[in-house]
Amino acid sequence: MILPKRVRRFSTLLAASAVLALSSPVFAQDISESHLKAARAAVAAIHATDSFDNILPQAAGALESQLIQKNPDMQELIGKTVTEKALGMASRRADLEKEAAMAYAKVFSEKDLNDIAAFYSSEAGKKLLDSGPAVTRDLVKAADIWQNGVARDLAQQVGETLAAAAKAKAPAAPAPAAAPADGSAPADNSAPADDSQN
């Protein structure tokens, strides 16, 4: 099962902070066996360490390629030796599970961990883990569309308000001079409104 990237990042960050906390003398509290058991169940239920499954195979593959480049005549022995040694180290995966359980136990109470394990072991929890990435992708698309619409409408509304304010501040254009009612020439010596000459 694939976890949403955010959950994986959170799990990784949590595990890393737990390693730091465990290596510090400040981590003096003892975690009960039942608390640790609940943490292991929660870690398993949410597949918190699944994203680390490829670390050993990738390291072995990279080492094999590097050694074969340096010693192409020993390709068969290198392949056999790297595989054998990597398989021998596979049991160390349990160390990661223990560290992950400790990280979760340090942050979550035993009850929280039991609740987490119960939910993610349920049909709804399994569906969330399975379908979560697809839902997240759809949500990101919807958020992008929403963001573009909000930004466009905000810019338009602010532009309209600023244009109205600028128009209101502009000096009024002088009104054309009106002809006197008696037909005499206006004060600026322009012709009377009826075009008669004085």
mmCIF file of C-alpha atoms in Angstrom:
data_model
loop_
_atom_site.group_PDB
_atom_site.id
_atom_site.type_symbol
_atom_site.label_atom_id
_atom_site.label_comp_id
_atom_site.label_asym_id
_atom_site.label_seq_id
_atom_site.Cartn_x
_atom_site.Cartn_y
_atom_site.Cartn_z
ATOM 1 C CA MET A 1 0.000 0.000 0.000
ATOM 2 C CA ILE A 2 1.116 3.515 -0.727
ATOM 3 C CA LEU A 3 0.822 6.281 1.837
ATOM 4 C CA PRO A 4 0.279 9.883 0.888
ATOM 5 C CA LYS A 5 3.611 11.669 0.658
ATOM 6 C CA ARG A 6 2.776 13.918 3.570
ATOM 7 C CA VAL A 7 2.173 10.978 5.897
ATOM 8 C CA ARG A 8 5.444 9.386 4.777
ATOM 9 C CA ARG A 9 7.337 12.639 5.317
ATOM 10 C CA PHE A 10 5.741 13.037 8.732
ATOM 11 C CA SER A 11 6.669 9.458 9.629
ATOM 12 C CA THR A 12 10.241 9.988 8.476
ATOM 13 C CA LEU A 13 10.536 13.231 10.407
ATOM 14 C CA LEU A 14 9.023 11.613 13.467
ATOM 15 C CA ALA A 15 11.400 8.676 13.255
ATOM 16 C CA ALA A 16 14.402 10.969 12.817
ATOM 17 C CA SER A 17 13.428 13.104 15.792
ATOM 18 C CA ALA A 18 12.930 9.981 17.870
ATOM 19 C CA VAL A 19 16.428 8.759 17.040
ATOM 20 C CA LEU A 20 17.786 12.093 18.254
ATOM 21 C CA ALA A 21 15.641 11.950 21.365
ATOM 22 C CA LEU A 22 16.666 8.375 22.127
ATOM 23 C CA SER A 23 20.340 9.199 21.802
ATOM 24 C CA SER A 24 19.922 12.080 24.226
ATOM 25 C CA PRO A 25 20.180 11.608 27.994
ATOM 26 C CA VAL A 26 16.933 13.588 28.314
ATOM 27 C CA PHE A 27 15.020 10.488 27.138
ATOM 28 C CA ALA A 28 14.848 8.966 30.587
ATOM 29 C CA GLN A 29 11.236 7.885 30.609
ATOM 30 C CA ASP A 30 10.615 4.185 30.335
ATOM 31 C CA ILE A 31 8.077 2.993 27.840
ATOM 32 C CA SER A 32 6.066 0.037 28.996
ATOM 33 C CA GLU A 33 5.977 -3.149 26.970
ATOM 34 C CA SER A 34 2.244 -2.715 26.299
ATOM 35 C CA HIS A 35 2.842 0.860 25.121
ATOM 36 C CA LEU A 36 5.593 -0.322 22.784
ATOM 37 C CA LYS A 37 3.375 -3.156 21.541
ATOM 38 C CA ALA A 38 0.632 -0.629 20.743
ATOM 39 C CA ALA A 39 3.206 1.502 18.908
ATOM 40 C CA ARG A 40 4.357 -1.489 16.850
ATOM 41 C CA ALA A 41 0.756 -2.233 15.935
ATOM 42 C CA ALA A 42 0.171 1.382 14.881
ATOM 43 C CA VAL A 43 3.392 1.469 12.837
ATOM 44 C CA ALA A 44 2.355 -1.740 11.085
ATOM 45 C CA ALA A 45 -1.218 -0.536 10.525
ATOM 46 C CA ILE A 46 -0.180 2.724 8.871
ATOM 47 C CA HIS A 47 2.773 1.127 7.054
ATOM 48 C CA ALA A 48 4.995 3.859 8.496
ATOM 49 C CA THR A 49 8.243 2.188 7.455
ATOM 50 C CA ASP A 50 7.180 0.823 4.051
ATOM 51 C CA SER A 51 8.877 3.692 2.249
ATOM 52 C CA PHE A 52 12.224 2.399 3.597
ATOM 53 C CA ASP A 53 11.832 -1.107 2.141
ATOM 54 C CA ASN A 54 14.089 -0.395 -0.828
ATOM 55 C CA ILE A 55 17.020 1.060 1.088
ATOM 56 C CA LEU A 56 18.990 -2.182 1.460
ATOM 57 C CA PRO A 57 18.284 -3.489 -2.081
ATOM 58 C CA GLN A 58 19.221 -0.098 -3.553
ATOM 59 C CA ALA A 59 22.416 0.073 -1.500
ATOM 60 C CA ALA A 60 23.311 -3.468 -2.567
ATOM 61 C CA GLY A 61 22.598 -2.699 -6.227
ATOM 62 C CA ALA A 62 24.671 0.478 -6.143
ATOM 63 C CA LEU A 63 27.572 -1.281 -4.421
ATOM 64 C CA GLU A 64 27.468 -4.188 -6.880
ATOM 65 C CA SER A 65 27.529 -1.836 -9.876
ATOM 66 C CA GLN A 66 30.387 0.179 -8.409
ATOM 67 C CA LEU A 67 32.480 -2.908 -7.656
ATOM 68 C CA ILE A 68 31.827 -4.488 -11.059
ATOM 69 C CA GLN A 69 32.976 -1.275 -12.782
ATOM 70 C CA LYS A 70 36.243 -1.453 -10.864
ATOM 71 C CA ASN A 71 36.648 -5.225 -11.203
ATOM 72 C CA PRO A 72 34.704 -6.495 -14.224
ATOM 73 C CA ASP A 73 36.594 -9.798 -14.119
ATOM 74 C CA MET A 74 35.044 -10.532 -10.685
ATOM 75 C CA GLN A 75 31.413 -9.850 -11.673
ATOM 76 C CA GLU A 76 30.066 -13.257 -10.650
ATOM 77 C CA LEU A 77 31.805 -13.274 -7.269
ATOM 78 C CA ILE A 78 30.785 -9.659 -6.589
ATOM 79 C CA GLY A 79 27.136 -10.373 -7.399
ATOM 80 C CA LYS A 80 27.070 -13.507 -5.238
ATOM 81 C CA THR A 81 28.879 -11.838 -2.324
ATOM 82 C CA VAL A 82 26.792 -8.649 -2.333
ATOM 83 C CA THR A 83 23.552 -10.671 -2.437
ATOM 84 C CA GLU A 84 24.692 -12.975 0.350
ATOM 85 C CA LYS A 85 25.801 -10.134 2.608
ATOM 86 C CA ALA A 86 22.673 -8.081 1.894
ATOM 87 C CA LEU A 87 20.444 -11.016 2.802
ATOM 88 C CA GLY A 88 22.439 -11.388 6.009
ATOM 89 C CA MET A 89 21.665 -7.767 6.866
ATOM 90 C CA ALA A 90 17.930 -8.063 6.143
ATOM 91 C CA SER A 91 17.284 -8.976 9.776
ATOM 92 C CA ARG A 92 18.455 -5.499 10.746
ATOM 93 C CA ARG A 93 15.143 -4.230 9.350
ATOM 94 C CA ALA A 94 13.750 -5.066 12.783
ATOM 95 C CA ASP A 95 15.959 -2.307 14.233
ATOM 96 C CA LEU A 96 14.121 0.232 12.102
ATOM 97 C CA GLU A 97 10.754 -1.143 13.219
ATOM 98 C CA LYS A 98 11.858 -0.820 16.844
ATOM 99 C CA GLU A 99 13.049 2.763 16.334
ATOM 100 C CA ALA A 100 9.791 3.654 14.596
ATOM 101 C CA ALA A 101 7.776 2.127 17.432
ATOM 102 C CA MET A 102 9.821 4.058 19.989
ATOM 103 C CA ALA A 103 9.286 7.283 18.030
ATOM 104 C CA TYR A 104 5.526 6.811 17.997
ATOM 105 C CA ALA A 105 5.434 5.686 21.642
ATOM 106 C CA LYS A 106 7.253 8.839 22.674
ATOM 107 C CA VAL A 107 4.695 11.087 20.961
ATOM 108 C CA PHE A 108 1.434 9.156 21.299
ATOM 109 C CA SER A 109 -0.163 7.607 24.350
ATOM 110 C CA GLU A 110 -0.865 3.913 24.442
ATOM 111 C CA LYS A 111 -4.578 4.623 23.964
ATOM 112 C CA ASP A 112 -3.850 6.891 20.977
ATOM 113 C CA LEU A 113 -1.739 4.165 19.398
ATOM 114 C CA ASN A 114 -4.419 1.533 19.960
ATOM 115 C CA ASP A 115 -6.979 3.879 18.382
ATOM 116 C CA ILE A 116 -4.681 4.548 15.407
ATOM 117 C CA ALA A 117 -4.061 0.837 14.888
ATOM 118 C CA ALA A 118 -7.769 0.060 15.203
ATOM 119 C CA PHE A 119 -8.761 2.710 12.686
ATOM 120 C CA TYR A 120 -6.115 1.888 10.086
ATOM 121 C CA SER A 121 -6.866 -1.831 10.458
ATOM 122 C CA SER A 122 -10.542 -1.157 9.761
ATOM 123 C CA GLU A 123 -12.024 -1.165 6.259
ATOM 124 C CA ALA A 124 -12.274 2.648 6.338
ATOM 125 C CA GLY A 125 -8.652 2.998 7.440
ATOM 126 C CA LYS A 126 -7.405 0.565 4.798
ATOM 127 C CA LYS A 127 -9.398 2.412 2.163
ATOM 128 C CA LEU A 128 -7.903 5.719 3.315
ATOM 129 C CA LEU A 129 -4.395 4.280 2.937
ATOM 130 C CA ASP A 130 -5.201 2.771 -0.467
ATOM 131 C CA SER A 131 -7.192 5.669 -1.919
ATOM 132 C CA GLY A 132 -5.575 8.548 -0.057
ATOM 133 C CA PRO A 133 -2.988 9.351 -2.758
ATOM 134 C CA ALA A 134 -5.653 9.516 -5.502
ATOM 135 C CA VAL A 135 -7.871 11.702 -3.330
ATOM 136 C CA THR A 136 -4.916 13.947 -2.526
ATOM 137 C CA ARG A 137 -4.119 14.348 -6.246
ATOM 138 C CA ASP A 138 -7.751 15.302 -6.954
ATOM 139 C CA LEU A 139 -7.720 17.736 -4.043
ATOM 140 C CA VAL A 140 -4.522 19.383 -5.297
ATOM 141 C CA LYS A 141 -6.087 19.822 -8.767
ATOM 142 C CA ALA A 142 -9.238 21.314 -7.244
ATOM 143 C CA ALA A 143 -7.157 23.622 -5.043
ATOM 144 C CA ASP A 144 -5.188 24.829 -8.081
ATOM 145 C CA ILE A 145 -8.400 25.673 -9.950
ATOM 146 C CA TRP A 146 -9.841 27.361 -6.856
ATOM 147 C CA GLN A 147 -6.618 29.328 -6.283
ATOM 148 C CA ASN A 148 -6.551 30.582 -9.872
ATOM 149 C CA GLY A 149 -10.211 31.674 -9.673
ATOM 150 C CA VAL A 150 -9.752 33.436 -6.352
ATOM 151 C CA ALA A 151 -6.585 35.208 -7.536
ATOM 152 C CA ARG A 152 -8.287 36.305 -10.795
ATOM 153 C CA ASP A 153 -11.422 37.580 -9.030
ATOM 154 C CA LEU A 154 -9.396 39.334 -6.324
ATOM 155 C CA ALA A 155 -7.261 41.114 -8.925
ATOM 156 C CA GLN A 156 -10.357 42.147 -10.872
ATOM 157 C CA GLN A 157 -12.232 43.464 -7.833
ATOM 158 C CA VAL A 158 -9.222 45.353 -6.489
ATOM 159 C CA GLY A 159 -8.564 46.798 -9.958
ATOM 160 C CA GLU A 160 -12.151 48.019 -10.254
ATOM 161 C CA THR A 161 -12.026 49.631 -6.807
ATOM 162 C CA LEU A 162 -8.704 51.358 -7.516
ATOM 163 C CA ALA A 163 -9.942 52.587 -10.918
ATOM 164 C CA ALA A 164 -13.059 54.069 -9.307
ATOM 165 C CA ALA A 165 -10.951 55.740 -6.611
ATOM 166 C CA ALA A 166 -8.577 57.181 -9.229
ATOM 167 C CA LYS A 167 -11.515 58.500 -11.245
ATOM 168 C CA ALA A 168 -13.001 60.145 -8.164
ATOM 169 C CA LYS A 169 -9.681 61.893 -7.380
ATOM 170 C CA ALA A 170 -9.174 63.210 -10.920
ATOM 171 C CA PRO A 171 -9.827 67.007 -11.235
ATOM 172 C CA ALA A 172 -13.172 67.759 -12.817
ATOM 173 C CA ALA A 173 -13.019 69.032 -16.425
ATOM 174 C CA PRO A 174 -13.990 72.730 -16.668
ATOM 175 C CA ALA A 175 -17.603 73.170 -17.765
ATOM 176 C CA PRO A 176 -18.149 75.150 -20.999
ATOM 177 C CA ALA A 177 -19.086 78.781 -20.381
ATOM 178 C CA ALA A 178 -22.786 79.426 -20.782
ATOM 179 C CA ALA A 179 -24.066 82.452 -22.796
ATOM 180 C CA PRO A 180 -25.708 85.233 -20.767
ATOM 181 C CA ALA A 181 -29.495 85.142 -20.820
ATOM 182 C CA ASP A 182 -29.745 88.664 -22.349
ATOM 183 C CA GLY A 183 -27.805 87.687 -25.463
ATOM 184 C CA SER A 184 -24.796 89.837 -24.640
ATOM 185 C CA ALA A 185 -21.306 88.504 -25.206
ATOM 186 C CA PRO A 186 -20.005 86.144 -22.572
ATOM 187 C CA ALA A 187 -17.320 87.333 -20.231
ATOM 188 C CA ASP A 188 -14.618 85.605 -22.258
ATOM 189 C CA ASN A 189 -15.595 87.667 -25.371
ATOM 190 C CA SER A 190 -16.938 84.676 -27.245
ATOM 191 C CA ALA A 191 -19.940 85.093 -29.530
ATOM 192 C CA PRO A 192 -23.422 85.090 -28.018
ATOM 193 C CA ALA A 193 -25.362 81.852 -28.067
ATOM 194 C CA ASP A 194 -27.623 83.105 -30.918
ATOM 195 C CA ASP A 195 -24.577 84.033 -33.044
ATOM 196 C CA SER A 196 -25.762 87.681 -33.259
ATOM 197 C CA GLN A 197 -23.120 90.355 -33.507
ATOM 198 C CA ASN A 198 -23.099 93.362 -31.123
#
